[in-house]
Amino acid sequence: MSKDLRENPKLGPSVTTSTSVTETVNGSHEFKIAGYSLSKGMGIGKYIASDTFMVGGYAWAIYFYPDGKSVEDNAAYVSLFIALASEGTDVRALFELTLLDQSGKERHKVHTHFGRTLEGGPYSLKYRGSMWGYKRFFKRTLLETSDYLKDDCLSFRCSVGVVRSHTEGPKIYSIDVPPSNMGQQFGKLLESGKGTDVTFEVDGETFSAHKLVLATRSPVFRAQLFGPMKDQNTQCIKVEDMEAPVFKALLQFIYWDSLPDMLELTGLNSKWASTLMAQHLLAAADRYSLERLRLLCEASLCEDVAINTVATTLALAEQHHCFQLKTVCLQFVARPENLRAVMQTEGFDYLKQSCPSVLTELLEYVAKVTHNLVASSCGNEAVLDGSDNNGRRVKQRL
């Protein structure tokens, strides 16, 4: 028997509690179909897809079928589906598909799981490509004379609520803790110039810094400044093969722990200049083993893939082992509408010379895209696990 129970017989055993909370992580995506009349006649079972969007840690996409999905409907209806576009098993979710009224009267056409009792609970998507939606979403003749079609455009909104569960224990107290400002403090230390003990000469410019800060953040600087093979002259170290703005950005990240403003560093208000800086900074991050900075640059370059820069970015991704960036670039270049234009850029010549092995991978991607286009034109399409408002099951897209 415990001491507390011996001294106080009225004291019973302690009781603790916890609560399992099940809720949805919600997100929405708006998808606009511009030039609806031009999409008609593309064929039953052929679709227009939205860009992928993230909700609840999963990627999703909207599929619109201008001539409908099923042969038996004889193109009398348009079809609309939402699909799981990333890997997942038994992802439970609520959905809402809305065709927006463009007259301002807000008489939207809505099919929703939200806000109503579901006999079987949230819908479960079994694997990547599983779908939920409607083969007979709207009759085409009615759609084309309605307020949903304006200036030959349709607008859809898709809402997804991914079901998540977690367990909460009792909270004894609640104290607001301010976010860390360590990066700001170190950043101000760099700006002040106080206590600096090492200088770098980069492309004719000099930069002062603190050895301990650099050594703490980068194993390469640690070896250079304090290792057994350290530079003999650590008062002024010359950095080769790097431009001054890039080294300045590198130092800013080391002290502030955040990606600097690319446009401010380049002094040019253009996407091209920002992308060029991110390319150089990625190489510098790999050179000094700054993994977080390398990933930040990789993520930034994934968002800014363009015809005139993608070949150079692809070469960098190969040289610095950025596998996600490499995949994004290969997928972009392999598209029929992009391939010819990319091959005419100077960056593509550089890619051929510096990374010839990547061309083989690019051919494989082009072959996959071509195969998918041929399969699509032959009508070899199926729908993934889901159902429509007629209760019919749908199968996996090939």
mmCIF file of N, CA, C and O in Angstrom, residues 284-380:
data_model
loop_
_atom_site.group_PDB
_atom_site.id
_atom_site.type_symbol
_atom_site.label_atom_id
_atom_site.label_comp_id
_atom_site.label_asym_id
_atom_site.label_seq_id
_atom_site.Cartn_x
_atom_site.Cartn_y
_atom_site.Cartn_z
ATOM 1 N N ALA A 284 25.780 26.324 -54.168
ATOM 2 C CA ALA A 284 26.573 26.771 -53.019
ATOM 3 C C ALA A 284 26.180 26.003 -51.762
ATOM 4 O O ALA A 284 27.038 25.644 -50.940
ATOM 5 N N ALA A 285 24.890 25.739 -51.585
ATOM 6 C CA ALA A 285 24.416 24.999 -50.418
ATOM 7 C C ALA A 285 24.991 23.588 -50.406
ATOM 8 O O ALA A 285 25.402 23.075 -49.355
ATOM 9 N N ASP A 286 25.043 22.957 -51.569
ATOM 10 C CA ASP A 286 25.620 21.616 -51.659
ATOM 11 C C ASP A 286 27.124 21.657 -51.400
ATOM 12 O O ASP A 286 27.675 20.775 -50.730
ATOM 13 N N ARG A 287 27.765 22.680 -51.873
ATOM 14 C CA ARG A 287 29.217 22.831 -51.691
ATOM 15 C C ARG A 287 29.590 22.935 -50.211
ATOM 16 O O ARG A 287 30.606 22.370 -49.782
ATOM 17 N N TYR A 288 28.747 23.618 -49.402
ATOM 18 C CA TYR A 288 29.046 23.816 -47.987
ATOM 19 C C TYR A 288 28.191 22.923 -47.076
ATOM 20 O O TYR A 288 28.106 23.148 -45.869
ATOM 21 N N SER A 289 27.545 21.904 -47.661
ATOM 22 C CA SER A 289 26.774 20.913 -46.891
ATOM 23 C C SER A 289 25.705 21.561 -46.018
ATOM 24 O O SER A 289 25.542 21.207 -44.845
ATOM 25 N N LEU A 290 24.969 22.507 -46.581
ATOM 26 C CA LEU A 290 23.846 23.138 -45.888
ATOM 27 C C LEU A 290 22.560 22.501 -46.430
ATOM 28 O O LEU A 290 21.950 22.988 -47.378
ATOM 29 N N GLU A 291 22.153 21.389 -45.831
ATOM 30 C CA GLU A 291 21.075 20.574 -46.374
ATOM 31 C C GLU A 291 19.740 21.320 -46.393
ATOM 32 O O GLU A 291 18.976 21.220 -47.356
ATOM 33 N N ARG A 292 19.450 22.061 -45.329
ATOM 34 C CA ARG A 292 18.168 22.782 -45.285
ATOM 35 C C ARG A 292 18.097 23.830 -46.394
ATOM 36 O O ARG A 292 17.073 24.000 -47.055
ATOM 37 N N LEU A 293 19.184 24.539 -46.609
ATOM 38 C CA LEU A 293 19.222 25.547 -47.674
ATOM 39 C C LEU A 293 19.081 24.875 -49.042
ATOM 40 O O LEU A 293 18.378 25.381 -49.918
ATOM 41 N N ARG A 294 19.722 23.736 -49.207
ATOM 42 C CA ARG A 294 19.611 23.017 -50.484
ATOM 43 C C ARG A 294 18.158 22.628 -50.763
ATOM 44 O O ARG A 294 17.658 22.781 -51.881
ATOM 45 N N LEU A 295 17.462 22.145 -49.740
ATOM 46 C CA LEU A 295 16.068 21.753 -49.909
ATOM 47 C C LEU A 295 15.161 22.960 -50.171
ATOM 48 O O LEU A 295 14.213 22.880 -50.949
ATOM 49 N N LEU A 296 15.450 24.084 -49.506
ATOM 50 C CA LEU A 296 14.666 25.298 -49.747
ATOM 51 C C LEU A 296 14.824 25.758 -51.196
ATOM 52 O O LEU A 296 13.847 26.152 -51.843
ATOM 53 N N CYS A 297 16.057 25.716 -51.704
ATOM 54 C CA CYS A 297 16.296 26.093 -53.101
ATOM 55 C C CYS A 297 15.619 25.104 -54.048
ATOM 56 O O CYS A 297 15.050 25.504 -55.077
ATOM 57 N N GLU A 298 15.677 23.827 -53.703
ATOM 58 C CA GLU A 298 15.043 22.804 -54.538
ATOM 59 C C GLU A 298 13.538 23.046 -54.611
ATOM 60 O O GLU A 298 12.935 22.974 -55.689
ATOM 61 N N ALA A 299 12.921 23.348 -53.467
ATOM 62 C CA ALA A 299 11.478 23.610 -53.443
ATOM 63 C C ALA A 299 11.130 24.851 -54.249
ATOM 64 O O ALA A 299 10.139 24.879 -54.989
ATOM 65 N N SER A 300 11.963 25.900 -54.125
ATOM 66 C CA SER A 300 11.719 27.134 -54.875
ATOM 67 C C SER A 300 11.817 26.895 -56.375
ATOM 68 O O SER A 300 10.985 27.383 -57.151
ATOM 69 N N LEU A 301 12.800 26.112 -56.800
ATOM 70 C CA LEU A 301 12.980 25.835 -58.224
ATOM 71 C C LEU A 301 11.868 24.941 -58.771
ATOM 72 O O LEU A 301 11.488 25.059 -59.934
ATOM 73 N N CYS A 302 11.320 24.071 -57.936
ATOM 74 C CA CYS A 302 10.191 23.237 -58.363
ATOM 75 C C CYS A 302 8.978 24.103 -58.717
ATOM 76 O O CYS A 302 8.193 23.762 -59.602
ATOM 77 N N GLU A 303 8.822 25.219 -58.012
ATOM 78 C CA GLU A 303 7.675 26.103 -58.235
ATOM 79 C C GLU A 303 7.872 27.001 -59.448
ATOM 80 O O GLU A 303 6.903 27.553 -59.962
ATOM 81 N N ASP A 304 9.111 27.179 -59.890
ATOM 82 C CA ASP A 304 9.392 28.150 -60.953
ATOM 83 C C ASP A 304 9.983 27.494 -62.198
ATOM 84 O O ASP A 304 10.886 28.044 -62.841
ATOM 85 N N VAL A 305 9.506 26.311 -62.545
ATOM 86 C CA VAL A 305 9.993 25.632 -63.749
ATOM 87 C C VAL A 305 9.456 26.366 -64.976
ATOM 88 O O VAL A 305 8.260 26.633 -65.087
ATOM 89 N N ALA A 306 10.347 26.722 -65.908
ATOM 90 C CA ALA A 306 9.955 27.477 -67.103
ATOM 91 C C ALA A 306 10.786 27.015 -68.292
ATOM 92 O O ALA A 306 11.853 26.409 -68.134
ATOM 93 N N ILE A 307 10.304 27.318 -69.486
ATOM 94 C CA ILE A 307 10.950 26.868 -70.724
ATOM 95 C C ILE A 307 12.421 27.276 -70.773
ATOM 96 O O ILE A 307 13.301 26.462 -71.080
ATOM 97 N N ASN A 308 12.724 28.547 -70.473
ATOM 98 C CA ASN A 308 14.081 29.058 -70.685
ATOM 99 C C ASN A 308 15.066 28.670 -69.585
ATOM 100 O O ASN A 308 16.269 28.893 -69.725
ATOM 101 N N THR A 309 14.592 28.094 -68.475
ATOM 102 C CA THR A 309 15.504 27.756 -67.373
ATOM 103 C C THR A 309 15.490 26.287 -66.985
ATOM 104 O O THR A 309 16.361 25.836 -66.245
ATOM 105 N N VAL A 310 14.531 25.515 -67.469
ATOM 106 C CA VAL A 310 14.352 24.160 -66.960
ATOM 107 C C VAL A 310 15.526 23.238 -67.289
ATOM 108 O O VAL A 310 15.881 22.370 -66.474
ATOM 109 N N ALA A 311 16.155 23.396 -68.431
ATOM 110 C CA ALA A 311 17.265 22.503 -68.795
ATOM 111 C C ALA A 311 18.453 22.701 -67.850
ATOM 112 O O ALA A 311 19.066 21.724 -67.402
ATOM 113 N N THR A 312 18.772 23.950 -67.545
ATOM 114 C CA THR A 312 19.858 24.230 -66.598
ATOM 115 C C THR A 312 19.512 23.707 -65.216
ATOM 116 O O THR A 312 20.353 23.132 -64.516
ATOM 117 N N THR A 313 18.260 23.906 -64.799
ATOM 118 C CA THR A 313 17.819 23.401 -63.501
ATOM 119 C C THR A 313 17.913 21.882 -63.457
ATOM 120 O O THR A 313 18.316 21.296 -62.449
ATOM 121 N N LEU A 314 17.563 21.215 -64.546
ATOM 122 C CA LEU A 314 17.640 19.751 -64.613
ATOM 123 C C LEU A 314 19.082 19.276 -64.463
ATOM 124 O O LEU A 314 19.360 18.293 -63.762
ATOM 125 N N ALA A 315 20.006 19.979 -65.117
ATOM 126 C CA ALA A 315 21.424 19.627 -64.989
ATOM 127 C C ALA A 315 21.889 19.779 -63.538
ATOM 128 O O ALA A 315 22.596 18.912 -62.998
ATOM 129 N N LEU A 316 21.482 20.874 -62.892
ATOM 130 C CA LEU A 316 21.842 21.090 -61.481
ATOM 131 C C LEU A 316 21.253 20.005 -60.593
ATOM 132 O O LEU A 316 21.914 19.513 -59.675
ATOM 133 N N ALA A 317 19.997 19.644 -60.851
ATOM 134 C CA ALA A 317 19.343 18.609 -60.052
ATOM 135 C C ALA A 317 20.103 17.289 -60.146
ATOM 136 O O ALA A 317 20.252 16.564 -59.153
ATOM 137 N N GLU A 318 20.605 16.967 -61.333
ATOM 138 C CA GLU A 318 21.375 15.746 -61.525
ATOM 139 C C GLU A 318 22.727 15.830 -60.813
ATOM 140 O O GLU A 318 23.144 14.895 -60.114
ATOM 141 N N GLN A 319 23.399 16.959 -60.944
ATOM 142 C CA GLN A 319 24.741 17.124 -60.367
ATOM 143 C C GLN A 319 24.732 17.157 -58.845
ATOM 144 O O GLN A 319 25.687 16.724 -58.195
ATOM 145 N N HIS A 320 23.639 17.671 -58.259
ATOM 146 C CA HIS A 320 23.583 17.844 -56.800
ATOM 147 C C HIS A 320 22.581 16.911 -56.130
ATOM 148 O O HIS A 320 22.170 17.141 -54.993
ATOM 149 N N HIS A 321 22.150 15.873 -56.870
ATOM 150 C CA HIS A 321 21.336 14.791 -56.300
ATOM 151 C C HIS A 321 20.012 15.290 -55.722
ATOM 152 O O HIS A 321 19.589 14.874 -54.637
ATOM 153 N N CYS A 322 19.348 16.185 -56.456
ATOM 154 C CA CYS A 322 18.029 16.695 -56.059
ATOM 155 C C CYS A 322 16.975 15.905 -56.823
ATOM 156 O O CYS A 322 16.519 16.309 -57.904
ATOM 157 N N PHE A 323 16.580 14.772 -56.278
ATOM 158 C CA PHE A 323 15.772 13.817 -57.030
ATOM 159 C C PHE A 323 14.351 14.319 -57.293
ATOM 160 O O PHE A 323 13.790 14.072 -58.355
ATOM 161 N N GLN A 324 13.750 15.021 -56.320
ATOM 162 C CA GLN A 324 12.400 15.537 -56.544
ATOM 163 C C GLN A 324 12.401 16.617 -57.630
ATOM 164 O O GLN A 324 11.532 16.637 -58.507
ATOM 165 N N LEU A 325 13.386 17.499 -57.558
ATOM 166 C CA LEU A 325 13.503 18.550 -58.569
ATOM 167 C C LEU A 325 13.753 17.944 -59.947
ATOM 168 O O LEU A 325 13.184 18.393 -60.953
ATOM 169 N N LYS A 326 14.566 16.918 -59.994
ATOM 170 C CA LYS A 326 14.860 16.250 -61.263
ATOM 171 C C LYS A 326 13.580 15.675 -61.880
ATOM 172 O O LYS A 326 13.335 15.826 -63.087
ATOM 173 N N THR A 327 12.751 15.050 -61.056
ATOM 174 C CA THR A 327 11.498 14.469 -61.551
ATOM 175 C C THR A 327 10.569 15.540 -62.092
ATOM 176 O O THR A 327 9.964 15.384 -63.167
ATOM 177 N N VAL A 328 10.444 16.652 -61.370
ATOM 178 C CA VAL A 328 9.580 17.757 -61.807
ATOM 179 C C VAL A 328 10.055 18.290 -63.163
ATOM 180 O O VAL A 328 9.248 18.532 -64.070
ATOM 181 N N CYS A 329 11.371 18.457 -63.311
ATOM 182 C CA CYS A 329 11.924 18.978 -64.563
ATOM 183 C C CYS A 329 11.695 18.003 -65.719
ATOM 184 O O CYS A 329 11.313 18.409 -66.826
ATOM 185 N N LEU A 330 11.937 16.717 -65.489
ATOM 186 C CA LEU A 330 11.750 15.719 -66.543
ATOM 187 C C LEU A 330 10.293 15.670 -66.999
ATOM 188 O O LEU A 330 10.011 15.591 -68.196
ATOM 189 N N GLN A 331 9.368 15.731 -66.060
ATOM 190 C CA GLN A 331 7.945 15.708 -66.407
ATOM 191 C C GLN A 331 7.560 16.937 -67.222
ATOM 192 O O GLN A 331 6.770 16.850 -68.161
ATOM 193 N N PHE A 332 8.137 18.093 -66.860
ATOM 194 C CA PHE A 332 7.838 19.337 -67.578
ATOM 195 C C PHE A 332 8.381 19.287 -69.008
ATOM 196 O O PHE A 332 7.678 19.611 -69.967
ATOM 197 N N VAL A 333 9.630 18.864 -69.154
ATOM 198 C CA VAL A 333 10.259 18.845 -70.479
ATOM 199 C C VAL A 333 9.583 17.825 -71.388
ATOM 200 O O VAL A 333 9.442 18.044 -72.595
ATOM 201 N N ALA A 334 9.124 16.707 -70.813
ATOM 202 C CA ALA A 334 8.565 15.616 -71.614
ATOM 203 C C ALA A 334 7.207 15.945 -72.219
ATOM 204 O O ALA A 334 6.754 15.246 -73.128
ATOM 205 N N ARG A 335 6.557 16.997 -71.752
ATOM 206 C CA ARG A 335 5.257 17.355 -72.331
ATOM 207 C C ARG A 335 5.438 17.784 -73.783
ATOM 208 O O ARG A 335 6.350 18.544 -74.108
ATOM 209 N N PRO A 336 4.574 17.320 -74.664
ATOM 210 C CA PRO A 336 4.726 17.643 -76.096
ATOM 211 C C PRO A 336 4.756 19.138 -76.372
ATOM 212 O O PRO A 336 5.490 19.590 -77.247
ATOM 213 N N GLU A 337 3.979 19.917 -75.623
ATOM 214 C CA GLU A 337 3.936 21.358 -75.871
ATOM 215 C C GLU A 337 5.189 22.085 -75.385
ATOM 216 O O GLU A 337 5.417 23.248 -75.715
ATOM 217 N N ASN A 338 6.045 21.407 -74.589
ATOM 218 C CA ASN A 338 7.254 22.040 -74.048
ATOM 219 C C ASN A 338 8.541 21.541 -74.695
ATOM 220 O O ASN A 338 9.536 22.278 -74.766
ATOM 221 N N LEU A 339 8.552 20.289 -75.135
ATOM 222 C CA LEU A 339 9.799 19.622 -75.531
ATOM 223 C C LEU A 339 10.568 20.377 -76.601
ATOM 224 O O LEU A 339 11.764 20.653 -76.451
ATOM 225 N N ARG A 340 9.915 20.727 -77.695
ATOM 226 C CA ARG A 340 10.616 21.383 -78.799
ATOM 227 C C ARG A 340 11.215 22.723 -78.360
ATOM 228 O O ARG A 340 12.362 23.045 -78.701
ATOM 229 N N ALA A 341 10.442 23.506 -77.605
ATOM 230 C CA ALA A 341 10.929 24.825 -77.170
ATOM 231 C C ALA A 341 12.135 24.686 -76.247
ATOM 232 O O ALA A 341 13.100 25.450 -76.342
ATOM 233 N N VAL A 342 12.097 23.714 -75.331
ATOM 234 C CA VAL A 342 13.218 23.513 -74.403
ATOM 235 C C VAL A 342 14.476 23.099 -75.160
ATOM 236 O O VAL A 342 15.591 23.552 -74.849
ATOM 237 N N MET A 343 14.333 22.264 -76.180
ATOM 238 C CA MET A 343 15.489 21.788 -76.945
ATOM 239 C C MET A 343 16.192 22.907 -77.703
ATOM 240 O O MET A 343 17.351 22.762 -78.098
ATOM 241 N N GLN A 344 15.529 24.035 -77.881
ATOM 242 C CA GLN A 344 16.132 25.158 -78.603
ATOM 243 C C GLN A 344 16.842 26.143 -77.671
ATOM 244 O O GLN A 344 17.409 27.132 -78.140
ATOM 245 N N THR A 345 16.840 25.903 -76.361
ATOM 246 C CA THR A 345 17.483 26.814 -75.416
ATOM 247 C C THR A 345 18.961 26.486 -75.245
ATOM 248 O O THR A 345 19.406 25.359 -75.493
ATOM 249 N N GLU A 346 19.735 27.479 -74.795
ATOM 250 C CA GLU A 346 21.148 27.259 -74.510
ATOM 251 C C GLU A 346 21.327 26.264 -73.369
ATOM 252 O O GLU A 346 22.281 25.496 -73.340
ATOM 253 N N GLY A 347 20.400 26.302 -72.421
ATOM 254 C CA GLY A 347 20.480 25.385 -71.291
ATOM 255 C C GLY A 347 20.439 23.931 -71.717
ATOM 256 O O GLY A 347 21.072 23.077 -71.098
ATOM 257 N N PHE A 348 19.708 23.626 -72.786
ATOM 258 C CA PHE A 348 19.624 22.247 -73.255
ATOM 259 C C PHE A 348 20.967 21.800 -73.828
ATOM 260 O O PHE A 348 21.373 20.644 -73.654
ATOM 261 N N ASP A 349 21.685 22.714 -74.501
ATOM 262 C CA ASP A 349 23.030 22.380 -74.989
ATOM 263 C C ASP A 349 23.944 22.061 -73.821
ATOM 264 O O ASP A 349 24.748 21.120 -73.864
ATOM 265 N N TYR A 350 23.831 22.867 -72.743
ATOM 266 C CA TYR A 350 24.641 22.623 -71.538
ATOM 267 C C TYR A 350 24.283 21.274 -70.919
ATOM 268 O O TYR A 350 25.158 20.521 -70.474
ATOM 269 N N LEU A 351 22.985 20.957 -70.905
ATOM 270 C CA LEU A 351 22.523 19.685 -70.345
ATOM 271 C C LEU A 351 23.120 18.513 -71.113
ATOM 272 O O LEU A 351 23.581 17.529 -70.513
ATOM 273 N N LYS A 352 23.129 18.589 -72.443
ATOM 274 C CA LYS A 352 23.675 17.501 -73.260
ATOM 275 C C LYS A 352 25.155 17.282 -72.984
ATOM 276 O O LYS A 352 25.631 16.141 -72.959
ATOM 277 N N GLN A 353 25.893 18.384 -72.788
ATOM 278 C CA GLN A 353 27.335 18.276 -72.574
ATOM 279 C C GLN A 353 27.671 17.809 -71.161
ATOM 280 O O GLN A 353 28.562 16.985 -70.966
ATOM 281 N N SER A 354 26.951 18.348 -70.156
ATOM 282 C CA SER A 354 27.326 18.083 -68.767
ATOM 283 C C SER A 354 26.678 16.823 -68.206
ATOM 284 O O SER A 354 27.262 16.157 -67.343
ATOM 285 N N CYS A 355 25.478 16.470 -68.657
ATOM 286 C CA CYS A 355 24.752 15.320 -68.095
ATOM 287 C C CYS A 355 24.114 14.490 -69.208
ATOM 288 O O CYS A 355 22.874 14.411 -69.297
ATOM 289 N N PRO A 356 24.919 13.866 -70.070
ATOM 290 C CA PRO A 356 24.344 13.108 -71.198
ATOM 291 C C PRO A 356 23.459 11.953 -70.747
ATOM 292 O O PRO A 356 22.522 11.573 -71.457
ATOM 293 N N SER A 357 23.708 11.401 -69.553
ATOM 294 C CA SER A 357 22.899 10.271 -69.084
ATOM 295 C C SER A 357 21.451 10.672 -68.829
ATOM 296 O O SER A 357 20.538 9.833 -68.912
ATOM 297 N N VAL A 358 21.225 11.958 -68.531
ATOM 298 C CA VAL A 358 19.870 12.430 -68.252
ATOM 299 C C VAL A 358 19.009 12.364 -69.511
ATOM 300 O O VAL A 358 17.787 12.197 -69.431
ATOM 301 N N LEU A 359 19.638 12.479 -70.685
ATOM 302 C CA LEU A 359 18.878 12.433 -71.936
ATOM 303 C C LEU A 359 18.180 11.087 -72.117
ATOM 304 O O LEU A 359 17.076 11.008 -72.659
ATOM 305 N N THR A 360 18.831 10.021 -71.644
ATOM 306 C CA THR A 360 18.200 8.704 -71.719
ATOM 307 C C THR A 360 16.949 8.652 -70.857
ATOM 308 O O THR A 360 15.907 8.128 -71.269
ATOM 309 N N GLU A 361 17.043 9.213 -69.646
ATOM 310 C CA GLU A 361 15.875 9.263 -68.765
ATOM 311 C C GLU A 361 14.776 10.133 -69.368
ATOM 312 O O GLU A 361 13.587 9.810 -69.255
ATOM 313 N N LEU A 362 15.189 11.229 -70.015
ATOM 314 C CA LEU A 362 14.206 12.105 -70.643
ATOM 315 C C LEU A 362 13.440 11.375 -71.739
ATOM 316 O O LEU A 362 12.210 11.510 -71.866
ATOM 317 N N LEU A 363 14.158 10.559 -72.531
ATOM 318 C CA LEU A 363 13.503 9.776 -73.588
ATOM 319 C C LEU A 363 12.473 8.818 -73.002
ATOM 320 O O LEU A 363 11.404 8.594 -73.582
ATOM 321 N N GLU A 364 12.785 8.251 -71.832
ATOM 322 C CA GLU A 364 11.847 7.337 -71.187
ATOM 323 C C GLU A 364 10.578 8.082 -70.770
ATOM 324 O O GLU A 364 9.458 7.569 -70.915
ATOM 325 N N TYR A 365 10.736 9.307 -70.256
ATOM 326 C CA TYR A 365 9.579 10.108 -69.869
ATOM 327 C C TYR A 365 8.747 10.485 -71.097
ATOM 328 O O TYR A 365 7.516 10.449 -71.060
ATOM 329 N N VAL A 366 9.435 10.859 -72.177
ATOM 330 C CA VAL A 366 8.717 11.209 -73.411
ATOM 331 C C VAL A 366 7.932 10.002 -73.916
ATOM 332 O O VAL A 366 6.778 10.129 -74.356
ATOM 333 N N ALA A 367 8.536 8.828 -73.823
ATOM 334 C CA ALA A 367 7.858 7.605 -74.266
ATOM 335 C C ALA A 367 6.614 7.334 -73.434
ATOM 336 O O ALA A 367 5.564 6.931 -73.948
ATOM 337 N N LYS A 368 6.704 7.571 -72.126
ATOM 338 C CA LYS A 368 5.545 7.363 -71.246
ATOM 339 C C LYS A 368 4.421 8.322 -71.599
ATOM 340 O O LYS A 368 3.254 7.921 -71.670
ATOM 341 N N VAL A 369 4.776 9.598 -71.819
ATOM 342 C CA VAL A 369 3.760 10.596 -72.161
ATOM 343 C C VAL A 369 3.092 10.228 -73.479
ATOM 344 O O VAL A 369 1.864 10.290 -73.620
ATOM 345 N N THR A 370 3.900 9.831 -74.460
ATOM 346 C CA THR A 370 3.358 9.447 -75.775
ATOM 347 C C THR A 370 2.433 8.253 -75.652
ATOM 348 O O THR A 370 1.356 8.209 -76.242
ATOM 349 N N HIS A 371 2.852 7.274 -74.849
ATOM 350 C CA HIS A 371 2.026 6.082 -74.647
ATOM 351 C C HIS A 371 0.688 6.441 -74.015
ATOM 352 O O HIS A 371 -0.367 5.946 -74.434
ATOM 353 N N ASN A 372 0.711 7.326 -73.010
ATOM 354 C CA ASN A 372 -0.526 7.729 -72.342
ATOM 355 C C ASN A 372 -1.461 8.460 -73.287
ATOM 356 O O ASN A 372 -2.679 8.287 -73.237
ATOM 357 N N LEU A 373 -0.871 9.306 -74.161
ATOM 358 C CA LEU A 373 -1.699 10.040 -75.116
ATOM 359 C C LEU A 373 -2.357 9.085 -76.107
ATOM 360 O O LEU A 373 -3.535 9.223 -76.450
ATOM 361 N N VAL A 374 -1.581 8.086 -76.578
ATOM 362 C CA VAL A 374 -2.130 7.115 -77.524
ATOM 363 C C VAL A 374 -3.223 6.286 -76.853
ATOM 364 O O VAL A 374 -4.296 6.050 -77.419
ATOM 365 N N ALA A 375 -2.961 5.863 -75.605
ATOM 366 C CA ALA A 375 -3.947 5.063 -74.884
ATOM 367 C C ALA A 375 -5.221 5.850 -74.655
ATOM 368 O O ALA A 375 -6.333 5.340 -74.786
ATOM 369 N N SER A 376 -5.051 7.149 -74.348
ATOM 370 C CA SER A 376 -6.212 8.000 -74.110
ATOM 371 C C SER A 376 -7.034 8.163 -75.377
ATOM 372 O O SER A 376 -8.264 8.123 -75.367
ATOM 373 N N SER A 377 -6.351 8.354 -76.510
ATOM 374 C CA SER A 377 -7.058 8.547 -77.777
ATOM 375 C C SER A 377 -7.811 7.294 -78.218
ATOM 376 O O SER A 377 -8.776 7.359 -78.952
ATOM 377 N N CYS A 378 -7.350 6.128 -77.725
ATOM 378 C CA CYS A 378 -8.021 4.877 -78.072
ATOM 379 C C CYS A 378 -9.162 4.561 -77.114
ATOM 380 O O CYS A 378 -9.829 3.533 -77.248
ATOM 381 N N GLY A 379 -9.358 5.439 -76.151
ATOM 382 C CA GLY A 379 -10.469 5.243 -75.215
ATOM 383 C C GLY A 379 -10.176 4.236 -74.130
ATOM 384 O O GLY A 379 -11.098 3.731 -73.488
ATOM 385 N N ASN A 380 -8.864 3.902 -73.889
ATOM 386 C CA ASN A 380 -8.532 2.944 -72.848
ATOM 387 C C ASN A 380 -8.515 3.627 -71.495
ATOM 388 O O ASN A 380 -7.498 3.686 -70.823
#
